[in-house]
Short mmCIF file of N, CA and C in Angstrom, two decimals:
data_model
loop_
_atom_site.label_atom_id
_atom_site.label_comp_id
_atom_site.label_asym_id
_atom_site.label_seq_id
_atom_site.Cartn_x
_atom_site.Cartn_y
_atom_site.Cartn_z
N MET A 1 101.84 105.42 92.57
CA MET A 1 101.00 106.52 92.13
C MET A 1 100.78 107.51 93.27
N ILE A 2 100.12 107.11 94.34
CA ILE A 2 99.88 107.96 95.51
C ILE A 2 100.36 107.21 96.74
N SER A 3 101.08 107.90 97.63
CA SER A 3 101.61 107.22 98.81
C SER A 3 101.09 107.78 100.12
N LEU A 4 100.05 108.61 100.09
CA LEU A 4 99.48 109.14 101.33
C LEU A 4 98.77 108.01 102.07
N ASP A 5 98.99 107.93 103.37
CA ASP A 5 98.40 106.89 104.20
C ASP A 5 96.88 106.89 104.07
N GLY A 6 96.30 105.74 103.78
CA GLY A 6 94.86 105.59 103.72
C GLY A 6 94.23 105.91 102.38
N VAL A 7 94.96 106.53 101.47
CA VAL A 7 94.44 106.79 100.13
C VAL A 7 94.62 105.49 99.34
N VAL A 8 93.52 104.97 98.79
CA VAL A 8 93.55 103.68 98.10
C VAL A 8 93.36 103.91 96.60
N VAL A 9 94.30 103.40 95.82
CA VAL A 9 94.21 103.45 94.36
C VAL A 9 93.85 102.05 93.88
N THR A 10 92.77 101.95 93.12
CA THR A 10 92.32 100.68 92.57
C THR A 10 92.45 100.73 91.05
N PRO A 11 93.43 100.02 90.49
CA PRO A 11 93.53 99.98 89.02
C PRO A 11 92.28 99.30 88.45
N LEU A 12 91.77 99.83 87.38
CA LEU A 12 90.58 99.27 86.74
C LEU A 12 91.01 98.65 85.41
N LYS A 13 90.35 97.55 85.05
CA LYS A 13 90.74 96.83 83.84
C LYS A 13 89.68 96.97 82.76
N PRO A 14 90.01 97.72 81.70
CA PRO A 14 89.05 97.82 80.60
C PRO A 14 89.05 96.54 79.76
N HIS A 15 87.88 96.14 79.33
CA HIS A 15 87.71 94.98 78.45
C HIS A 15 87.23 95.53 77.11
N ARG A 16 88.10 95.45 76.11
CA ARG A 16 87.82 96.02 74.79
C ARG A 16 87.49 94.92 73.79
N ASP A 17 86.55 95.23 72.93
CA ASP A 17 86.29 94.39 71.76
C ASP A 17 85.74 95.28 70.66
N HIS A 18 85.27 94.69 69.60
CA HIS A 18 84.81 95.46 68.44
C HIS A 18 83.60 96.36 68.75
N ARG A 19 82.91 96.12 69.87
CA ARG A 19 81.75 96.93 70.23
C ARG A 19 82.11 98.17 71.03
N GLY A 20 83.28 98.12 71.70
CA GLY A 20 83.67 99.23 72.55
C GLY A 20 84.44 98.74 73.76
N VAL A 21 84.18 99.36 74.91
CA VAL A 21 84.93 99.07 76.12
C VAL A 21 83.97 98.89 77.29
N PHE A 22 84.22 97.87 78.10
CA PHE A 22 83.50 97.63 79.35
C PHE A 22 84.52 97.67 80.47
N THR A 23 84.25 98.49 81.51
CA THR A 23 85.16 98.57 82.66
C THR A 23 84.33 98.53 83.94
N GLU A 24 84.65 97.62 84.83
CA GLU A 24 84.01 97.61 86.15
C GLU A 24 84.56 98.80 86.94
N ALA A 25 83.66 99.57 87.52
CA ALA A 25 84.06 100.76 88.27
C ALA A 25 84.16 100.50 89.77
N PHE A 26 83.41 99.54 90.27
CA PHE A 26 83.39 99.28 91.71
C PHE A 26 82.85 97.88 91.95
N ARG A 27 83.44 97.20 92.90
CA ARG A 27 82.93 95.92 93.43
C ARG A 27 83.05 95.99 94.94
N ALA A 28 82.01 95.55 95.64
CA ALA A 28 82.04 95.57 97.10
C ALA A 28 83.18 94.71 97.64
N GLN A 29 83.59 93.68 96.92
CA GLN A 29 84.65 92.78 97.39
C GLN A 29 86.05 93.37 97.22
N TRP A 30 86.22 94.43 96.44
CA TRP A 30 87.53 95.05 96.29
C TRP A 30 87.92 95.77 97.58
N PRO A 31 89.19 95.80 97.90
CA PRO A 31 89.63 96.52 99.11
C PRO A 31 89.75 98.03 98.86
N THR A 32 88.61 98.67 98.57
CA THR A 32 88.62 100.10 98.23
C THR A 32 88.64 100.99 99.46
N GLY A 33 88.23 100.46 100.61
CA GLY A 33 88.18 101.27 101.82
C GLY A 33 86.92 102.11 101.95
N ILE A 34 85.90 101.83 101.13
CA ILE A 34 84.68 102.63 101.17
C ILE A 34 83.46 101.74 100.97
N VAL A 35 82.40 102.08 101.69
CA VAL A 35 81.08 101.50 101.46
C VAL A 35 80.20 102.67 101.01
N PRO A 36 79.99 102.80 99.69
CA PRO A 36 79.28 103.98 99.18
C PRO A 36 77.80 104.00 99.54
N VAL A 37 77.30 105.21 99.81
CA VAL A 37 75.86 105.39 100.05
C VAL A 37 75.24 106.34 99.03
N GLN A 38 76.07 107.05 98.27
CA GLN A 38 75.58 108.01 97.29
C GLN A 38 76.58 108.05 96.15
N TRP A 39 76.07 108.09 94.90
CA TRP A 39 76.90 108.21 93.70
C TRP A 39 76.54 109.50 92.98
N ASN A 40 77.54 110.17 92.41
CA ASN A 40 77.33 111.44 91.72
C ASN A 40 78.12 111.44 90.40
N VAL A 41 77.54 112.01 89.36
CA VAL A 41 78.21 112.18 88.09
C VAL A 41 78.39 113.68 87.88
N VAL A 42 79.63 114.09 87.56
CA VAL A 42 79.94 115.50 87.44
C VAL A 42 80.61 115.77 86.09
N ALA A 43 80.05 116.70 85.35
CA ALA A 43 80.66 117.17 84.11
C ALA A 43 81.32 118.52 84.41
N SER A 44 82.55 118.66 83.97
CA SER A 44 83.30 119.90 84.21
C SER A 44 83.83 120.45 82.90
N ASN A 45 83.75 121.76 82.76
CA ASN A 45 84.30 122.45 81.60
C ASN A 45 85.81 122.61 81.75
N PRO A 46 86.50 122.94 80.67
CA PRO A 46 87.94 123.19 80.78
C PRO A 46 88.23 124.34 81.75
N ASN A 47 89.35 124.22 82.47
CA ASN A 47 89.84 125.23 83.40
C ASN A 47 88.94 125.39 84.63
N VAL A 48 88.27 124.31 85.03
CA VAL A 48 87.44 124.33 86.24
C VAL A 48 88.25 123.76 87.40
N MET A 49 88.19 124.44 88.54
CA MET A 49 88.79 123.97 89.79
C MET A 49 87.65 123.70 90.76
N ARG A 50 87.65 122.51 91.34
CA ARG A 50 86.68 122.14 92.37
C ARG A 50 87.47 121.87 93.65
N GLY A 51 87.26 122.72 94.65
CA GLY A 51 87.99 122.57 95.89
C GLY A 51 89.08 123.62 95.97
N PHE A 52 89.65 123.63 97.10
CA PHE A 52 90.26 122.65 97.95
C PHE A 52 89.35 122.43 99.17
N HIS A 53 89.00 121.14 99.43
CA HIS A 53 88.06 120.78 100.48
C HIS A 53 88.65 119.67 101.36
N VAL A 54 88.11 119.55 102.56
CA VAL A 54 88.42 118.42 103.44
C VAL A 54 87.12 118.02 104.14
N HIS A 55 86.96 116.71 104.38
CA HIS A 55 85.77 116.18 105.04
C HIS A 55 86.13 115.59 106.39
N VAL A 56 85.23 115.73 107.33
CA VAL A 56 85.41 115.19 108.68
C VAL A 56 85.02 113.71 108.72
N THR A 57 83.90 113.35 108.09
CA THR A 57 83.40 111.98 108.23
C THR A 57 83.33 111.18 106.95
N HIS A 58 83.17 111.80 105.81
CA HIS A 58 82.96 110.95 104.63
C HIS A 58 84.19 110.81 103.75
N ALA A 59 84.27 109.62 103.16
CA ALA A 59 85.32 109.30 102.19
C ALA A 59 84.74 109.49 100.79
N ASP A 60 85.61 109.80 99.83
CA ASP A 60 85.24 109.91 98.42
C ASP A 60 85.91 108.79 97.64
N TYR A 61 85.22 108.28 96.62
CA TYR A 61 85.76 107.28 95.70
C TYR A 61 85.48 107.83 94.32
N LEU A 62 86.52 108.05 93.51
CA LEU A 62 86.27 108.72 92.23
C LEU A 62 87.06 108.10 91.09
N LEU A 63 86.51 108.29 89.89
CA LEU A 63 87.17 107.88 88.66
C LEU A 63 86.71 108.78 87.54
N VAL A 64 87.53 108.84 86.48
CA VAL A 64 87.26 109.72 85.34
C VAL A 64 86.80 108.89 84.16
N PHE A 65 85.69 109.31 83.53
CA PHE A 65 85.18 108.64 82.33
C PHE A 65 85.72 109.27 81.05
N SER A 66 85.83 110.59 81.05
CA SER A 66 86.34 111.29 79.87
C SER A 66 87.07 112.54 80.31
N GLY A 67 88.03 112.97 79.48
CA GLY A 67 88.82 114.13 79.82
C GLY A 67 89.95 113.77 80.75
N SER A 68 90.26 114.67 81.66
CA SER A 68 91.34 114.41 82.63
C SER A 68 91.10 115.24 83.88
N LEU A 69 91.59 114.73 84.99
CA LEU A 69 91.43 115.37 86.29
C LEU A 69 92.79 115.39 86.95
N LEU A 70 93.26 116.58 87.30
CA LEU A 70 94.47 116.70 88.10
C LEU A 70 94.02 116.77 89.55
N LEU A 71 94.42 115.77 90.31
CA LEU A 71 94.01 115.63 91.71
C LEU A 71 95.15 116.06 92.61
N GLY A 72 94.87 117.05 93.46
CA GLY A 72 95.83 117.49 94.46
C GLY A 72 95.37 117.07 95.83
N LEU A 73 96.27 116.50 96.63
CA LEU A 73 95.93 115.97 97.95
C LEU A 73 96.88 116.51 99.01
N LYS A 74 96.35 116.72 100.22
CA LYS A 74 97.18 117.07 101.37
C LYS A 74 96.61 116.35 102.59
N ASP A 75 97.48 115.60 103.27
CA ASP A 75 97.06 114.85 104.46
C ASP A 75 96.97 115.82 105.64
N MET A 76 95.76 115.98 106.18
CA MET A 76 95.53 116.90 107.29
C MET A 76 95.29 116.17 108.61
N ARG A 77 95.47 114.85 108.63
CA ARG A 77 95.23 114.03 109.82
C ARG A 77 96.48 114.02 110.68
N THR A 78 96.42 114.64 111.84
CA THR A 78 97.62 114.79 112.68
C THR A 78 98.19 113.44 113.13
N ALA A 79 97.38 112.41 113.25
CA ALA A 79 97.86 111.09 113.67
C ALA A 79 98.38 110.25 112.51
N SER A 80 98.30 110.74 111.30
CA SER A 80 98.73 109.98 110.13
C SER A 80 100.25 110.04 109.95
N PRO A 81 100.86 108.94 109.52
CA PRO A 81 102.30 108.98 109.26
C PRO A 81 102.68 109.88 108.07
N THR A 82 101.68 110.25 107.26
CA THR A 82 101.97 111.15 106.13
C THR A 82 101.35 112.54 106.37
N PHE A 83 101.11 112.90 107.64
CA PHE A 83 100.55 114.21 107.97
C PHE A 83 101.36 115.32 107.31
N GLY A 84 100.67 116.24 106.64
CA GLY A 84 101.30 117.38 106.00
C GLY A 84 101.83 117.12 104.61
N HIS A 85 101.91 115.87 104.20
CA HIS A 85 102.42 115.56 102.86
C HIS A 85 101.41 115.96 101.79
N VAL A 86 101.92 116.36 100.65
CA VAL A 86 101.08 116.70 99.50
C VAL A 86 101.50 115.85 98.31
N GLU A 87 100.54 115.55 97.46
CA GLU A 87 100.79 114.79 96.24
C GLU A 87 99.80 115.22 95.18
N MET A 88 100.22 115.06 93.93
CA MET A 88 99.34 115.31 92.79
C MET A 88 99.42 114.13 91.85
N THR A 89 98.30 113.83 91.21
CA THR A 89 98.27 112.79 90.18
C THR A 89 97.20 113.16 89.17
N THR A 90 97.37 112.67 87.96
CA THR A 90 96.38 112.91 86.91
C THR A 90 95.61 111.63 86.65
N LEU A 91 94.30 111.74 86.62
CA LEU A 91 93.43 110.60 86.30
C LEU A 91 92.90 110.79 84.89
N LYS A 92 93.02 109.74 84.08
CA LYS A 92 92.53 109.75 82.70
C LYS A 92 91.91 108.39 82.39
N PRO A 93 90.94 108.36 81.49
CA PRO A 93 90.31 107.08 81.18
C PRO A 93 91.21 106.10 80.43
N ASP A 94 92.30 106.56 79.82
CA ASP A 94 93.16 105.62 79.10
C ASP A 94 94.05 104.81 80.04
N ALA A 95 94.14 105.19 81.30
CA ALA A 95 94.81 104.43 82.35
C ALA A 95 93.86 104.40 83.54
N PRO A 96 92.72 103.69 83.41
CA PRO A 96 91.65 103.81 84.41
C PRO A 96 92.05 103.33 85.80
N ALA A 97 91.71 104.15 86.76
CA ALA A 97 91.93 103.83 88.17
C ALA A 97 90.88 104.59 88.96
N ALA A 98 90.53 104.01 90.09
CA ALA A 98 89.64 104.69 91.04
C ALA A 98 90.49 105.04 92.27
N ILE A 99 90.21 106.17 92.86
CA ILE A 99 90.95 106.61 94.05
C ILE A 99 89.96 106.86 95.18
N MET A 100 90.25 106.28 96.34
CA MET A 100 89.47 106.52 97.54
C MET A 100 90.25 107.51 98.40
N ILE A 101 89.59 108.62 98.72
CA ILE A 101 90.20 109.66 99.55
C ILE A 101 89.52 109.60 100.92
N PRO A 102 90.26 109.23 101.97
CA PRO A 102 89.64 109.12 103.29
C PRO A 102 89.36 110.48 103.92
N PRO A 103 88.49 110.51 104.93
CA PRO A 103 88.27 111.75 105.66
C PRO A 103 89.61 112.27 106.19
N GLY A 104 89.76 113.59 106.14
CA GLY A 104 90.98 114.20 106.66
C GLY A 104 92.07 114.42 105.63
N VAL A 105 91.86 113.92 104.42
CA VAL A 105 92.81 114.20 103.35
C VAL A 105 92.16 115.28 102.47
N GLY A 106 92.74 116.47 102.52
CA GLY A 106 92.22 117.57 101.71
C GLY A 106 92.46 117.30 100.25
N HIS A 107 91.56 117.82 99.41
CA HIS A 107 91.66 117.52 97.98
C HIS A 107 91.06 118.64 97.13
N GLY A 108 91.67 118.79 95.96
CA GLY A 108 91.18 119.71 94.96
C GLY A 108 91.24 119.02 93.61
N PHE A 109 90.29 119.35 92.75
CA PHE A 109 90.21 118.75 91.41
C PHE A 109 90.34 119.86 90.38
N TYR A 110 91.30 119.72 89.46
CA TYR A 110 91.43 120.67 88.37
C TYR A 110 91.21 119.92 87.05
N PHE A 111 90.33 120.47 86.22
CA PHE A 111 89.98 119.86 84.94
C PHE A 111 90.57 120.69 83.81
N MET A 112 91.54 120.13 83.11
CA MET A 112 92.25 120.82 82.04
C MET A 112 91.44 120.86 80.76
N GLU A 113 90.47 119.95 80.65
CA GLU A 113 89.66 119.83 79.45
C GLU A 113 88.25 119.40 79.87
N GLN A 114 87.31 119.44 78.93
CA GLN A 114 85.95 118.96 79.21
C GLN A 114 86.08 117.55 79.78
N SER A 115 85.49 117.31 80.94
CA SER A 115 85.68 116.04 81.63
C SER A 115 84.39 115.57 82.27
N LEU A 116 84.34 114.28 82.49
CA LEU A 116 83.22 113.65 83.17
C LEU A 116 83.79 112.69 84.20
N HIS A 117 83.39 112.88 85.46
CA HIS A 117 83.85 111.94 86.48
C HIS A 117 82.69 111.47 87.35
N LEU A 118 82.91 110.31 87.93
CA LEU A 118 81.95 109.66 88.82
C LEU A 118 82.58 109.62 90.20
N TYR A 119 81.80 109.97 91.21
CA TYR A 119 82.32 109.77 92.55
C TYR A 119 81.21 109.34 93.49
N SER A 120 81.63 108.60 94.50
CA SER A 120 80.70 108.18 95.54
C SER A 120 81.22 108.68 96.87
N VAL A 121 80.35 108.66 97.85
CA VAL A 121 80.71 109.07 99.20
C VAL A 121 80.23 108.01 100.19
N SER A 122 80.92 107.92 101.31
CA SER A 122 80.60 106.91 102.32
C SER A 122 79.50 107.36 103.27
N GLU A 123 79.19 108.63 103.27
CA GLU A 123 78.10 109.21 104.06
C GLU A 123 77.34 110.15 103.13
N TYR A 124 76.07 110.35 103.38
CA TYR A 124 75.33 111.29 102.54
C TYR A 124 75.96 112.67 102.65
N TRP A 125 76.05 113.35 101.49
CA TRP A 125 76.71 114.64 101.46
C TRP A 125 76.02 115.60 102.41
N ASP A 126 76.82 116.33 103.17
CA ASP A 126 76.34 117.29 104.16
C ASP A 126 77.35 118.43 104.20
N LEU A 127 76.91 119.63 103.92
CA LEU A 127 77.80 120.78 103.90
C LEU A 127 78.53 120.96 105.23
N ALA A 128 77.90 120.54 106.34
CA ALA A 128 78.54 120.67 107.64
C ALA A 128 79.75 119.75 107.78
N ASP A 129 79.87 118.76 106.89
CA ASP A 129 80.99 117.81 106.93
C ASP A 129 82.14 118.26 106.04
N GLU A 130 82.00 119.37 105.35
CA GLU A 130 82.99 119.77 104.37
C GLU A 130 83.48 121.19 104.65
N PHE A 131 84.80 121.32 104.68
CA PHE A 131 85.41 122.63 104.87
C PHE A 131 86.19 122.98 103.61
N ALA A 132 86.22 124.26 103.26
CA ALA A 132 86.87 124.70 102.04
C ALA A 132 87.84 125.84 102.34
N CYS A 133 88.88 125.93 101.49
CA CYS A 133 89.80 127.06 101.56
C CYS A 133 90.15 127.50 100.14
N LYS A 134 90.84 128.61 100.04
CA LYS A 134 91.30 129.10 98.73
C LYS A 134 92.14 128.01 98.07
N TRP A 135 91.81 127.68 96.85
CA TRP A 135 92.47 126.61 96.11
C TRP A 135 93.96 126.84 95.93
N ASN A 136 94.39 128.11 95.90
CA ASN A 136 95.79 128.44 95.63
C ASN A 136 96.54 128.97 96.85
N ASP A 137 96.01 128.72 98.03
CA ASP A 137 96.70 129.17 99.25
C ASP A 137 98.07 128.49 99.30
N PRO A 138 99.15 129.26 99.45
CA PRO A 138 100.49 128.65 99.44
C PRO A 138 100.71 127.66 100.58
N ASP A 139 99.94 127.77 101.68
CA ASP A 139 100.10 126.83 102.79
C ASP A 139 99.64 125.42 102.45
N ILE A 140 98.86 125.27 101.38
CA ILE A 140 98.49 123.92 100.95
C ILE A 140 99.72 123.21 100.41
N GLY A 141 100.51 123.93 99.61
CA GLY A 141 101.74 123.34 99.07
C GLY A 141 101.58 122.67 97.73
N LEU A 142 100.50 122.97 97.00
CA LEU A 142 100.26 122.39 95.69
C LEU A 142 100.46 123.44 94.60
N GLU A 143 101.10 123.05 93.53
CA GLU A 143 101.34 123.94 92.38
C GLU A 143 100.37 123.56 91.27
N TRP A 144 99.34 124.34 91.08
CA TRP A 144 98.35 124.08 90.04
C TRP A 144 98.79 124.73 88.73
N PRO A 145 98.45 124.14 87.59
CA PRO A 145 98.88 124.68 86.29
C PRO A 145 97.97 125.77 85.75
N THR A 146 97.38 126.54 86.62
CA THR A 146 96.47 127.61 86.22
C THR A 146 96.61 128.76 87.20
N LYS A 147 96.28 129.93 86.73
CA LYS A 147 96.29 131.12 87.61
C LYS A 147 94.90 131.68 87.81
N ASN A 148 93.97 131.35 86.90
CA ASN A 148 92.65 131.94 86.95
C ASN A 148 91.58 130.92 86.54
N PRO A 149 91.36 129.89 87.38
CA PRO A 149 90.38 128.87 87.01
C PRO A 149 88.95 129.34 87.23
N LEU A 150 88.02 128.60 86.66
CA LEU A 150 86.59 128.81 86.93
C LEU A 150 86.27 128.16 88.26
N LEU A 151 85.64 128.94 89.16
CA LEU A 151 85.36 128.48 90.52
C LEU A 151 83.89 128.64 90.85
N SER A 152 83.41 127.84 91.79
CA SER A 152 82.08 128.06 92.35
C SER A 152 82.13 129.32 93.22
N GLU A 153 80.97 129.85 93.54
CA GLU A 153 80.92 131.01 94.43
C GLU A 153 81.53 130.67 95.78
N ARG A 154 81.22 129.48 96.26
CA ARG A 154 81.75 129.05 97.56
C ARG A 154 83.28 128.99 97.54
N ASP A 155 83.85 128.41 96.49
CA ASP A 155 85.30 128.33 96.43
C ASP A 155 85.95 129.69 96.19
N THR A 156 85.28 130.56 95.47
CA THR A 156 85.78 131.92 95.27
C THR A 156 85.89 132.66 96.60
N ASN A 157 84.92 132.46 97.48
CA ASN A 157 84.87 133.18 98.75
C ASN A 157 85.43 132.38 99.93
N ALA A 158 86.11 131.29 99.66
CA ALA A 158 86.63 130.44 100.73
C ALA A 158 87.70 131.15 101.55
N CYS A 159 87.91 130.65 102.75
CA CYS A 159 88.88 131.23 103.68
C CYS A 159 90.29 130.74 103.37
N SER A 160 91.23 131.08 104.22
CA SER A 160 92.61 130.64 104.07
C SER A 160 92.74 129.17 104.48
N PHE A 161 93.86 128.56 104.10
CA PHE A 161 94.12 127.18 104.52
C PHE A 161 94.21 127.10 106.04
N ALA A 162 94.88 128.07 106.67
CA ALA A 162 95.02 128.06 108.14
C ALA A 162 93.66 128.09 108.82
N GLU A 163 92.75 128.92 108.32
CA GLU A 163 91.40 128.99 108.90
C GLU A 163 90.64 127.68 108.68
N MET A 164 90.76 127.10 107.49
CA MET A 164 90.10 125.83 107.22
C MET A 164 90.66 124.73 108.13
N ALA A 165 91.98 124.70 108.26
CA ALA A 165 92.62 123.68 109.10
C ALA A 165 92.15 123.79 110.55
N GLU A 166 92.00 125.01 111.05
CA GLU A 166 91.52 125.20 112.42
C GLU A 166 90.06 124.75 112.55
N SER A 167 89.21 125.08 111.58
CA SER A 167 87.81 124.63 111.61
C SER A 167 87.74 123.11 111.56
N TYR A 168 88.57 122.51 110.73
CA TYR A 168 88.63 121.04 110.64
C TYR A 168 89.08 120.45 111.98
N ARG A 169 90.13 121.02 112.58
CA ARG A 169 90.63 120.53 113.86
C ARG A 169 89.55 120.59 114.94
N LEU A 170 88.80 121.70 114.99
CA LEU A 170 87.73 121.83 115.98
C LEU A 170 86.61 120.83 115.73
N ALA A 171 86.27 120.58 114.47
CA ALA A 171 85.22 119.60 114.14
C ALA A 171 85.66 118.19 114.54
N ILE A 172 86.92 117.87 114.34
CA ILE A 172 87.44 116.55 114.75
C ILE A 172 87.37 116.44 116.27
N ALA A 173 87.73 117.49 117.00
CA ALA A 173 87.68 117.47 118.47
C ALA A 173 86.24 117.27 118.94
N ARG A 174 85.28 117.93 118.30
CA ARG A 174 83.87 117.75 118.67
C ARG A 174 83.40 116.32 118.39
N LYS A 175 83.85 115.77 117.28
CA LYS A 175 83.47 114.40 116.91
C LYS A 175 84.04 113.40 117.92
N GLU A 176 85.30 113.62 118.32
CA GLU A 176 85.95 112.70 119.25
C GLU A 176 85.46 112.84 120.68
N ASN A 177 84.96 114.03 121.05
CA ASN A 177 84.49 114.27 122.39
C ASN A 177 83.21 115.10 122.33
N PRO A 178 82.08 114.50 121.93
CA PRO A 178 80.85 115.27 121.72
C PRO A 178 80.31 115.95 122.97
N ARG A 179 80.65 115.48 124.13
CA ARG A 179 80.13 116.08 125.37
C ARG A 179 80.77 117.41 125.69
N SER A 180 81.94 117.68 125.11
CA SER A 180 82.62 118.94 125.43
C SER A 180 82.16 120.08 124.54
N SER A 181 81.31 119.81 123.53
CA SER A 181 80.89 120.89 122.63
C SER A 181 79.65 121.59 123.09
#
């Protein structure tokens, strides 16, 4: 499904009977690569784009309850064996899976239809930990199936991928060597 270094895909097993469906979304014993501290539920309308964002310190763990999510990823970690690689995958509840996105892997979410997804983070959300760029910047290398999605004000006014990558690089340098900042 996804081959970017450090991105963990956890297949989920739905249990169906005459009452409906029960699916475990997370267990601490699973090798998900995340210890969540905050959970969020997000409803998105059709043609909504969320991102393209990258985090310095927190990981995301997400799954889709209804609708569908087209997930675009780009590895921005210079020490990663998959640095610069891009991948896309679609998450749907009929093939349930959870995906953990580590810090340094840029990501964007496109919702083709009314959708509901759950995500957790490994650190409390902090705007200072998240950098954004134009969702359709050609330097990302992702081909989205839309030309005019619904965007937040922040994503509408986001900078270029090159500017975001430089801000991310400087934040990583500060994190690795706090005395030099």
